[in-house]
CSV table of C-alpha atoms in Angstrom, one decimal:
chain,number,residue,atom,x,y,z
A,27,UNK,CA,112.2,24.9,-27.9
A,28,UNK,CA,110.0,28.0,-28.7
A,29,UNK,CA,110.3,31.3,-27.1
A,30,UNK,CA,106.9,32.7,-26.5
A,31,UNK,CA,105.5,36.1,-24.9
A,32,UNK,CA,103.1,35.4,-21.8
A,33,UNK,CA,100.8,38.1,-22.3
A,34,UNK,CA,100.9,39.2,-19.2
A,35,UNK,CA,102.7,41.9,-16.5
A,36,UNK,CA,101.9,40.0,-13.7
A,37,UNK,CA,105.5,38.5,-12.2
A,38,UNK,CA,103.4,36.0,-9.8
A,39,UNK,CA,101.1,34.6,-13.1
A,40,UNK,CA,104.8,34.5,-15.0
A,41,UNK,CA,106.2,32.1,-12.5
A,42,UNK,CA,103.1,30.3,-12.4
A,43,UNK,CA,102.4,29.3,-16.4
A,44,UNK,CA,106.4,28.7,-16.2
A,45,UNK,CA,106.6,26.4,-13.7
A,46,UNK,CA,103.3,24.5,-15.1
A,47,UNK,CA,104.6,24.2,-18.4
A,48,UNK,CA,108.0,23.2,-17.2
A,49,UNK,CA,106.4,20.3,-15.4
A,50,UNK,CA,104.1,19.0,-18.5
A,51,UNK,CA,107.0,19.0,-20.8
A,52,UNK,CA,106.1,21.8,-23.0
A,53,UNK,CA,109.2,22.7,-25.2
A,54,UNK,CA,108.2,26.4,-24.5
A,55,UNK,CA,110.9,29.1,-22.8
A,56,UNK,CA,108.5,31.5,-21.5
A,57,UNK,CA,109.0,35.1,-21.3
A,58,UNK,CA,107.0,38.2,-20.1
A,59,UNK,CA,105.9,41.7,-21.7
A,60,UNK,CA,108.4,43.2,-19.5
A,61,UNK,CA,111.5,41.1,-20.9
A,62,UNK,CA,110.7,42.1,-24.3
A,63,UNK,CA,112.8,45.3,-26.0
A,64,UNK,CA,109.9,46.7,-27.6
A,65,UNK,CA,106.8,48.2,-25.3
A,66,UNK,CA,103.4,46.2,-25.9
A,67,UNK,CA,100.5,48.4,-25.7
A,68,UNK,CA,97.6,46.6,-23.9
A,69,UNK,CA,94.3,46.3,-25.6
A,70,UNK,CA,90.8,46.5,-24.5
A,71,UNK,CA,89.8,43.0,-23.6
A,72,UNK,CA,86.0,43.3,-24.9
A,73,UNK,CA,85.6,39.7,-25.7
A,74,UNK,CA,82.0,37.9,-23.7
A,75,UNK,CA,83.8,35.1,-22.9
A,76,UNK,CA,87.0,33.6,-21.9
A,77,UNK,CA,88.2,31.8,-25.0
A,78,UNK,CA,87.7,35.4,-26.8
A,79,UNK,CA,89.8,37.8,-24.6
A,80,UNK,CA,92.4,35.4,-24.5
A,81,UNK,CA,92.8,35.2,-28.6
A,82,UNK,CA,92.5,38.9,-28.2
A,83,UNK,CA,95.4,39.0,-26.2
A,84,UNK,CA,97.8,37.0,-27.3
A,85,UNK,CA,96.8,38.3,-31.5
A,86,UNK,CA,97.6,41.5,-30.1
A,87,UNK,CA,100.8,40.7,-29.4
A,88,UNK,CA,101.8,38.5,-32.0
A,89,UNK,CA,100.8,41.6,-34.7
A,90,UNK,CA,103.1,44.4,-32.1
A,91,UNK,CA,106.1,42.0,-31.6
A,92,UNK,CA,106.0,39.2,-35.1
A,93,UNK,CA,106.4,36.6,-31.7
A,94,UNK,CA,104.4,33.4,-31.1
A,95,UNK,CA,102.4,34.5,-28.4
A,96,UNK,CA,100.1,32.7,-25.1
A,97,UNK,CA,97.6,34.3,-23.5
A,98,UNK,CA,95.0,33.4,-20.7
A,99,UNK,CA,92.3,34.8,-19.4
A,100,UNK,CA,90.4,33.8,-16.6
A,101,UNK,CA,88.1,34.5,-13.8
A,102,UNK,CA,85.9,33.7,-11.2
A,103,UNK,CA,82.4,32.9,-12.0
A,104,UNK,CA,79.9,32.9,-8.8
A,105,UNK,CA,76.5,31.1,-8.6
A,106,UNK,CA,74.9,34.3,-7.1
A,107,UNK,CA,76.0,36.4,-9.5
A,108,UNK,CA,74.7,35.1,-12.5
A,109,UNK,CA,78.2,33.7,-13.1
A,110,UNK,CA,80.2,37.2,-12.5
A,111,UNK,CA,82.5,38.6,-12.1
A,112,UNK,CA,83.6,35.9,-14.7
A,113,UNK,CA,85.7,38.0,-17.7
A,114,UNK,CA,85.6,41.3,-15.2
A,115,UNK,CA,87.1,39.6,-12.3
A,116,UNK,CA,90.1,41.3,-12.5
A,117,UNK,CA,88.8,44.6,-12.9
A,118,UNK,CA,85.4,44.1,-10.9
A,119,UNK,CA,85.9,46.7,-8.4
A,120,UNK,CA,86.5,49.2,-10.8
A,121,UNK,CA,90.1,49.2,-10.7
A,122,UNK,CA,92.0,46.7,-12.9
A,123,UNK,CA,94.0,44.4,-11.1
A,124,UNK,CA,93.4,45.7,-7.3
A,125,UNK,CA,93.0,42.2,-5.6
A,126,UNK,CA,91.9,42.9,-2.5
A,127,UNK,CA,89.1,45.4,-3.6
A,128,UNK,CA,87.8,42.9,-6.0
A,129,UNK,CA,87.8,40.0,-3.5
A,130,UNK,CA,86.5,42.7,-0.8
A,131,UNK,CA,83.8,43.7,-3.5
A,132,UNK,CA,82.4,39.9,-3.8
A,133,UNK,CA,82.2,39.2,-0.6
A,134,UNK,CA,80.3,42.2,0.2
A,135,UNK,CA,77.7,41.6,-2.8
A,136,UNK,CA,77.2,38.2,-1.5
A,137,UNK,CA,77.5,38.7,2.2
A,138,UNK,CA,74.0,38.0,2.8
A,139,UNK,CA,73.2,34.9,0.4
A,140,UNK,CA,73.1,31.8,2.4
A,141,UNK,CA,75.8,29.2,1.9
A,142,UNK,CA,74.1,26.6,-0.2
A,143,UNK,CA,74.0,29.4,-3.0
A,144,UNK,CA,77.8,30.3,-2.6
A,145,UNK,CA,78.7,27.8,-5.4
A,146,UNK,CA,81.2,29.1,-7.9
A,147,UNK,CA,83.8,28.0,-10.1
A,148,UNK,CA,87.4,28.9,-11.4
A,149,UNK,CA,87.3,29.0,-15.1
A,150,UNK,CA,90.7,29.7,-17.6
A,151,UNK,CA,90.9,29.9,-20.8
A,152,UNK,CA,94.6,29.5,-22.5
A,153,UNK,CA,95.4,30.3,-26.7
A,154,UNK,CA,98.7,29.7,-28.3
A,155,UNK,CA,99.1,32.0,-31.3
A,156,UNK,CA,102.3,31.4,-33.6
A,157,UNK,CA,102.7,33.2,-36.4
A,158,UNK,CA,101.0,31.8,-39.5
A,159,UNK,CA,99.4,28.5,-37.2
A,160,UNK,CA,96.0,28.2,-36.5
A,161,UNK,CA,95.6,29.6,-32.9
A,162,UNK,CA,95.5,26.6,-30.0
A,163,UNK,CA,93.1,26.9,-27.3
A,164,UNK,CA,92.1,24.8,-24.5
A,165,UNK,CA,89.8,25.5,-21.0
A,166,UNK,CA,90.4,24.4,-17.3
A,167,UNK,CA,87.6,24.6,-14.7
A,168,UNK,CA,87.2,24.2,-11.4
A,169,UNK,CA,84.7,24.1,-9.0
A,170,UNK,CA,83.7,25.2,-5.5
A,171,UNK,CA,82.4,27.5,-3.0
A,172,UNK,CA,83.0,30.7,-1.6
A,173,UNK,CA,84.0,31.8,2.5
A,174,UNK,CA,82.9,35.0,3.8
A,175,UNK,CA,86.3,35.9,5.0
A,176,UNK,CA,89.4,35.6,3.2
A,177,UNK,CA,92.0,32.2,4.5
A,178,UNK,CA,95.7,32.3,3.7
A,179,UNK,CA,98.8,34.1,2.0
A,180,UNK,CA,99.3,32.0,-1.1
A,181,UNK,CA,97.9,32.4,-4.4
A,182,UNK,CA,97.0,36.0,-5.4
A,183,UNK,CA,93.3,37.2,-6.8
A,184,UNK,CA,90.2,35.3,-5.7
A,185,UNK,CA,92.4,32.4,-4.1
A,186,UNK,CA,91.8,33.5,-0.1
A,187,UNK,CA,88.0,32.9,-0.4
A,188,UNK,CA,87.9,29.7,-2.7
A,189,UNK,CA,87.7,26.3,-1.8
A,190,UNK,CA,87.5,23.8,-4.6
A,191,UNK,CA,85.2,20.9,-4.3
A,192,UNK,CA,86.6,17.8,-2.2
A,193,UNK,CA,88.7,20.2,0.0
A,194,UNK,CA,88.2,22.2,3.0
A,195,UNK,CA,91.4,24.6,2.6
A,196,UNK,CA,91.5,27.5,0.0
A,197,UNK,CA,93.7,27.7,-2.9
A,198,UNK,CA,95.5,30.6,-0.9
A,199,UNK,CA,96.1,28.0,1.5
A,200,UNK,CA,97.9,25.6,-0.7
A,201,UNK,CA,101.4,25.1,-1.6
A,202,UNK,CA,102.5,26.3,-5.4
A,203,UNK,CA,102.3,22.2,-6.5
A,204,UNK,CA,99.1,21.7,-4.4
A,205,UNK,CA,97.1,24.6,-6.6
A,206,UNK,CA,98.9,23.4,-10.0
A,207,UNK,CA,98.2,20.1,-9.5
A,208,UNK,CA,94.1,21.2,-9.1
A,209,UNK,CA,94.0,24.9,-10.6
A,210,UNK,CA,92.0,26.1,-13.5
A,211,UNK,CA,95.3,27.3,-15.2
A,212,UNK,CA,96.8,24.3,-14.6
A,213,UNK,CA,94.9,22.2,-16.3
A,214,UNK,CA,94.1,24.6,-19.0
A,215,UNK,CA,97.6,24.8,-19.4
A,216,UNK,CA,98.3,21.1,-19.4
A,217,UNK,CA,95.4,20.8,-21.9
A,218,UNK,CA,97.1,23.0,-24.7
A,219,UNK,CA,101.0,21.2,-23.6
A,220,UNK,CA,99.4,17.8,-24.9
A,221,UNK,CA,98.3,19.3,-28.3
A,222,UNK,CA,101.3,21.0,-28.6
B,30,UNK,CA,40.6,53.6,1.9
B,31,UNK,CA,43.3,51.9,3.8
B,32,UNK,CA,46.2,52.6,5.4
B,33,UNK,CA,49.1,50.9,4.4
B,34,UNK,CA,52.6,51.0,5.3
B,35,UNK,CA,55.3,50.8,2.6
B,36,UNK,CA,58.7,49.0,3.4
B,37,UNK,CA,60.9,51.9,3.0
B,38,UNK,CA,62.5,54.6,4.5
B,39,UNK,CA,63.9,56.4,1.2
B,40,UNK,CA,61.8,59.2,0.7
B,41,UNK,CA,62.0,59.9,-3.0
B,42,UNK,CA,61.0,56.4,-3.1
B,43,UNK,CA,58.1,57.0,-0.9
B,44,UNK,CA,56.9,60.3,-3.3
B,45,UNK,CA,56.9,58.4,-6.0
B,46,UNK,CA,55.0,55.5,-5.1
B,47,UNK,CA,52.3,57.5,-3.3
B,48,UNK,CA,52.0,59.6,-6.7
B,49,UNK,CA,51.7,56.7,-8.4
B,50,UNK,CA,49.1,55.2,-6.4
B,51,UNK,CA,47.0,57.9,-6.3
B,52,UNK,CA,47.0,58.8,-9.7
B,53,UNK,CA,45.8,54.9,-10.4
B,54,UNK,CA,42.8,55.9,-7.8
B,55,UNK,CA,44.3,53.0,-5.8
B,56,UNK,CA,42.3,53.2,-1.9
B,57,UNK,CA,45.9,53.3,-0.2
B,58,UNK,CA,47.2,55.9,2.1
B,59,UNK,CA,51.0,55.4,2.0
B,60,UNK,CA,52.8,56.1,5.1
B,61,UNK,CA,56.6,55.3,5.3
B,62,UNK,CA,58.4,53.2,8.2
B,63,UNK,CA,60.1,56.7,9.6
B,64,UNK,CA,56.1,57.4,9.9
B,65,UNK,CA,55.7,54.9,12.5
B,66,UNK,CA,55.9,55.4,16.3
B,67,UNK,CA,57.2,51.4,16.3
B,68,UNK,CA,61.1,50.7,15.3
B,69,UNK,CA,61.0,48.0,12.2
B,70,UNK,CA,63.7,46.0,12.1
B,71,UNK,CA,65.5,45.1,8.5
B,72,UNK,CA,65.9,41.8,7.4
B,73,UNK,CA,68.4,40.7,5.4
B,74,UNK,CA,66.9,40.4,1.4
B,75,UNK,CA,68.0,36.7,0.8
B,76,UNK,CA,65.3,36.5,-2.1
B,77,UNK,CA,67.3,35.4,-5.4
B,78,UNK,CA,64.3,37.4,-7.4
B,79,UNK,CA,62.7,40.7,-7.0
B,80,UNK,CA,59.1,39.3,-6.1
B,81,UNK,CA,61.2,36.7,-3.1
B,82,UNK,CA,62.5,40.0,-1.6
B,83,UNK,CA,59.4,42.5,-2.2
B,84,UNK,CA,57.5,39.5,-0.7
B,85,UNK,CA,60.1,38.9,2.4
B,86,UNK,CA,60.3,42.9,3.2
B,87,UNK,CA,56.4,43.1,3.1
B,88,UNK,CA,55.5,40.1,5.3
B,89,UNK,CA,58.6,41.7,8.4
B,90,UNK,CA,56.4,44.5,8.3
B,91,UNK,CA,53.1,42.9,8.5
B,92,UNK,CA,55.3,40.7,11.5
B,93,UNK,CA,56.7,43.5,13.2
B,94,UNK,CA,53.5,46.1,13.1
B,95,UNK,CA,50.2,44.3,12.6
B,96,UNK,CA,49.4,46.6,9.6
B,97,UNK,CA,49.2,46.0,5.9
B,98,UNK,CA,52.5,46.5,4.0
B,99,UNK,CA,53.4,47.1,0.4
B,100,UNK,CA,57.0,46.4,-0.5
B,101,UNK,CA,59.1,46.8,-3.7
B,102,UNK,CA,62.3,45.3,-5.1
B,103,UNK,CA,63.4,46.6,-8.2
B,104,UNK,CA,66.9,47.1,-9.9
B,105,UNK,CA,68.7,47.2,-12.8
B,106,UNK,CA,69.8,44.2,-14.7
B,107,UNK,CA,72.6,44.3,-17.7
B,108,UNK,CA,72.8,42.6,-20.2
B,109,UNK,CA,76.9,42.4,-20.3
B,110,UNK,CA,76.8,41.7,-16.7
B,111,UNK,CA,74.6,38.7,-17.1
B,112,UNK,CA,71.6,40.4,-15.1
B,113,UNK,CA,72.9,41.7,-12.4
B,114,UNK,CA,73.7,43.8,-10.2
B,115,UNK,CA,69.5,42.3,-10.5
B,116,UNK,CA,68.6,41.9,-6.9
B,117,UNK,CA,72.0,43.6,-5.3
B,118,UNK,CA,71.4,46.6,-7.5
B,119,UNK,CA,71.0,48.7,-3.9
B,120,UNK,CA,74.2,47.3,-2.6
B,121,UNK,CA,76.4,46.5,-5.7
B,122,UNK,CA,79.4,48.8,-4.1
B,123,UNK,CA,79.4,46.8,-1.1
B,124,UNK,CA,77.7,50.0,0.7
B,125,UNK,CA,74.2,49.5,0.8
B,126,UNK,CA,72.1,52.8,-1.2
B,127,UNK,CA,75.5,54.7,-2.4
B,128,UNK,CA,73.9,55.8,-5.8
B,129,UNK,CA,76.7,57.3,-7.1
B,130,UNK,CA,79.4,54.5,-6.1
B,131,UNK,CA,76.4,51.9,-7.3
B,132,UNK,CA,76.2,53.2,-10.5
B,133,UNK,CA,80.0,54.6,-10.9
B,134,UNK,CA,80.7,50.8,-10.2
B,135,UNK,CA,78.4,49.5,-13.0
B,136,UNK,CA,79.8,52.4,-15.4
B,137,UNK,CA,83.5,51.4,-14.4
B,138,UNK,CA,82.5,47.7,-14.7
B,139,UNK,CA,81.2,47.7,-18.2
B,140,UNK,CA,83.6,50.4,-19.4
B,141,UNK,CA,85.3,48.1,-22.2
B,142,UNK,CA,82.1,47.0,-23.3
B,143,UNK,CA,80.6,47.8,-26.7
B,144,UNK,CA,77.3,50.2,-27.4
B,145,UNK,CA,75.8,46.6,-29.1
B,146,UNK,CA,76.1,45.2,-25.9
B,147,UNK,CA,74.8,47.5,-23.1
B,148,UNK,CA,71.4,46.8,-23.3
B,149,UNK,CA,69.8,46.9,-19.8
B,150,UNK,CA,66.4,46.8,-18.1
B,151,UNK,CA,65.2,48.0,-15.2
B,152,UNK,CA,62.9,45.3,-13.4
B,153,UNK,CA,60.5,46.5,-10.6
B,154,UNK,CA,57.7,43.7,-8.4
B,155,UNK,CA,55.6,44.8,-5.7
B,156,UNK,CA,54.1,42.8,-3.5
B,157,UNK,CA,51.1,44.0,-0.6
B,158,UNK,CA,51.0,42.0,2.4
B,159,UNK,CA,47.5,42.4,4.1
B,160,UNK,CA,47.3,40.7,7.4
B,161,UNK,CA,44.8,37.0,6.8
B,162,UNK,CA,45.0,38.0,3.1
B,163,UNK,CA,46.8,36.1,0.1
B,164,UNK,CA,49.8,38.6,-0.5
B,165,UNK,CA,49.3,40.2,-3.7
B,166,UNK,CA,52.2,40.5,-6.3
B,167,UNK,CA,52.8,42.6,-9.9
B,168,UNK,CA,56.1,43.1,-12.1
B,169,UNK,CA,57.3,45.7,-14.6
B,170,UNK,CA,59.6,46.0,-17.1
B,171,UNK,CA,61.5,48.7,-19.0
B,172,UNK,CA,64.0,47.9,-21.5
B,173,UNK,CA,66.7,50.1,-22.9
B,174,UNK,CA,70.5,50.7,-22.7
B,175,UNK,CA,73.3,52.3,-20.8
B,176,UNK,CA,75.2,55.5,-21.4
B,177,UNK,CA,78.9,55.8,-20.5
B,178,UNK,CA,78.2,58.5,-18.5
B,179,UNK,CA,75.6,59.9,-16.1
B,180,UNK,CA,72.8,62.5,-18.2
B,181,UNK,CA,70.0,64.2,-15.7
B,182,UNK,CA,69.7,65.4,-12.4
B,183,UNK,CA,66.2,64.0,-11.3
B,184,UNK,CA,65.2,60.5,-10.1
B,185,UNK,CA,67.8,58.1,-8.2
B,186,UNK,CA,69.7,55.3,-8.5
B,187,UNK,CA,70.7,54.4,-12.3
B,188,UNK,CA,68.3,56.8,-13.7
B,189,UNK,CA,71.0,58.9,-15.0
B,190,UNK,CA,72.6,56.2,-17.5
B,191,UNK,CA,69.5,54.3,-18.5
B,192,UNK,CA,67.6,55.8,-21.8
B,193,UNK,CA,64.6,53.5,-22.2
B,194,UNK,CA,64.0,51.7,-26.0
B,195,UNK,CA,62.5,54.7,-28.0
B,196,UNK,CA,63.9,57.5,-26.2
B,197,UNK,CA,66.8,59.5,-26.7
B,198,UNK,CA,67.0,60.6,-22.7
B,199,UNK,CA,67.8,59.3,-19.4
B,200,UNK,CA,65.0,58.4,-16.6
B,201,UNK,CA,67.0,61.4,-14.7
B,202,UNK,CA,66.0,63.8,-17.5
B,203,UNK,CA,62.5,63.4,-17.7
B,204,UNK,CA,59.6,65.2,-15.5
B,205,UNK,CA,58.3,62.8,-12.5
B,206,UNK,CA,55.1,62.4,-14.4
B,207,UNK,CA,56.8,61.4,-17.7
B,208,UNK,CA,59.2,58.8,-15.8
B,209,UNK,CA,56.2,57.3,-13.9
B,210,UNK,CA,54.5,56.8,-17.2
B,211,UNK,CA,57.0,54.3,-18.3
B,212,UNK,CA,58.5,53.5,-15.5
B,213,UNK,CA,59.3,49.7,-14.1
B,214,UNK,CA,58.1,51.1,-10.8
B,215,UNK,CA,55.0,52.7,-12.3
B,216,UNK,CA,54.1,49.6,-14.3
B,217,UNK,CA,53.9,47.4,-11.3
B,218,UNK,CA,52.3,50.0,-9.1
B,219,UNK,CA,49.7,50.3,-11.5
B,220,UNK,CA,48.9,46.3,-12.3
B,221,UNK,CA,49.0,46.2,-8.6
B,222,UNK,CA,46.1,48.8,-8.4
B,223,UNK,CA,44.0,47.6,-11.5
B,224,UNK,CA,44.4,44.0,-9.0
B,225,UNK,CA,43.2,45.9,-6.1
């Protein structure tokens, strides 16, 4: 068992990457930034992709804490815009990490494309660094469309307005095992648990 | 001469494109839609390009009037931002012409990302609808990058972040004459007249 720092503040992703590493077996106890003793200062995640915010992430903390370290990163990307928000989704409206004005913000930007360009996709990106290891890394996507109005209480960023392909509910919609089984993270996740 | 109505109700807009048509020697007497005693109607701008919209705004005034119509689309696309806001450059807030939340958004947006990487371009087509005619259609181009924040009080839009390649000043801190020189707007204006 290895104790690693989620790089992340976000109690609802916590749970999440817990419970899907739990379930693929990974001999990982997670924990978040706000369990550790010492204060982690963010950096800026300037990577053009993915893959490189989420080594940016979790090198950062390995070098402020000596801890192995995960990190994801991961966003939406929509057909109509040119594959955005994609690494800004979570600070698209301006405001880092204000769900509803970044969903809000989509929508509106897309409110009059017609549905057969509403395509877009879930995409995560996960890297394991330990200390003195090559990092690990390993990608989840998944694809789908967009709704003009946001559909259930589960989930938390983008989930309300996507539905993945071969469903008609969102991922807001779905129970926590549901969206694991299918989610971007998910199988990101359960990418980098089989390398382990 | 002929009279021709453009599809716009902004009236810096409408300055500027007259300017520029007349100092081409282009036969067009520009009138705007708040010139008209009919009420146009807007459609929604579908187009996934700037000529599809310029073309869709000119033909629902030729519908709606029975006169000839020239119509623009135009907009800034950036280079960390994969091209857009492209065609939703008007409406990237969510609000359709906010200027300042437009480009306060894009600023916000790109905030993390590195001077190497803010290159931009503002993109401009025209299109002139004349009623039993083949619609006629021009683009122009102006590369150059984004400040962090806005320089210059003339112009609209993004003028007041964008320096074009070989200048060390925004499109908001030039004279009307030097923008239109090098302008997107004033390139396609003028291939249009040299057409007509």
């Amino acid at each position: 068992m290895i104790r690693v720092v989620l790089a992340s503040r976000n109690a609802k992703k916590i749970a999440e990457v817990r419970r899907i590493l739990d379930q693929a077996g990974a001999p990982i106890q997670l924990i978040g930034l706000s369990d550790l003793e010492v204060e982690v200062t963010d950096v800026p995640e300037t990577g053009a992709t993915f893959a490189e915010n989420a080594l940016i992430k979790a090198q950062s903390v390995v070098d402020q804490t000596g801890l192995p370290a995960l990190a994801d990163d991961s966003g939406l990307t929509v057909e109509a815009l040119n594959g955005m928000p994609g690494v800004l989704s979570a600070r698209w409206s301006g405001a880092h990490g204000d769900d509803v004005a970044n969903l809000n913000l989509v929508l509106n930007q897309i409110a009059d494309v017609p549905d057969e360009r509403r395509g877009a996709a879930f995409v995560c990106a996960v890297v394991l660094v330990v200390p003195g290891a090559e990092p690990q890394a390993a990608e989840g996507v998944v694809t789908g469309h967009l709704l003009r109005e946001p559909v259930g209480e589960n989930g938390f960023g983008y989930d309300p307005v996507f539905v993945p392909d071969g469903y008609d509910i969102t991922t807001a919609q779905m129970s926590a095992d549901q969206k694991d089984s299918l989610s971007h993270r998910g199988r990101a996740l359960r990418a980098l648990a089989r390398a382990l």
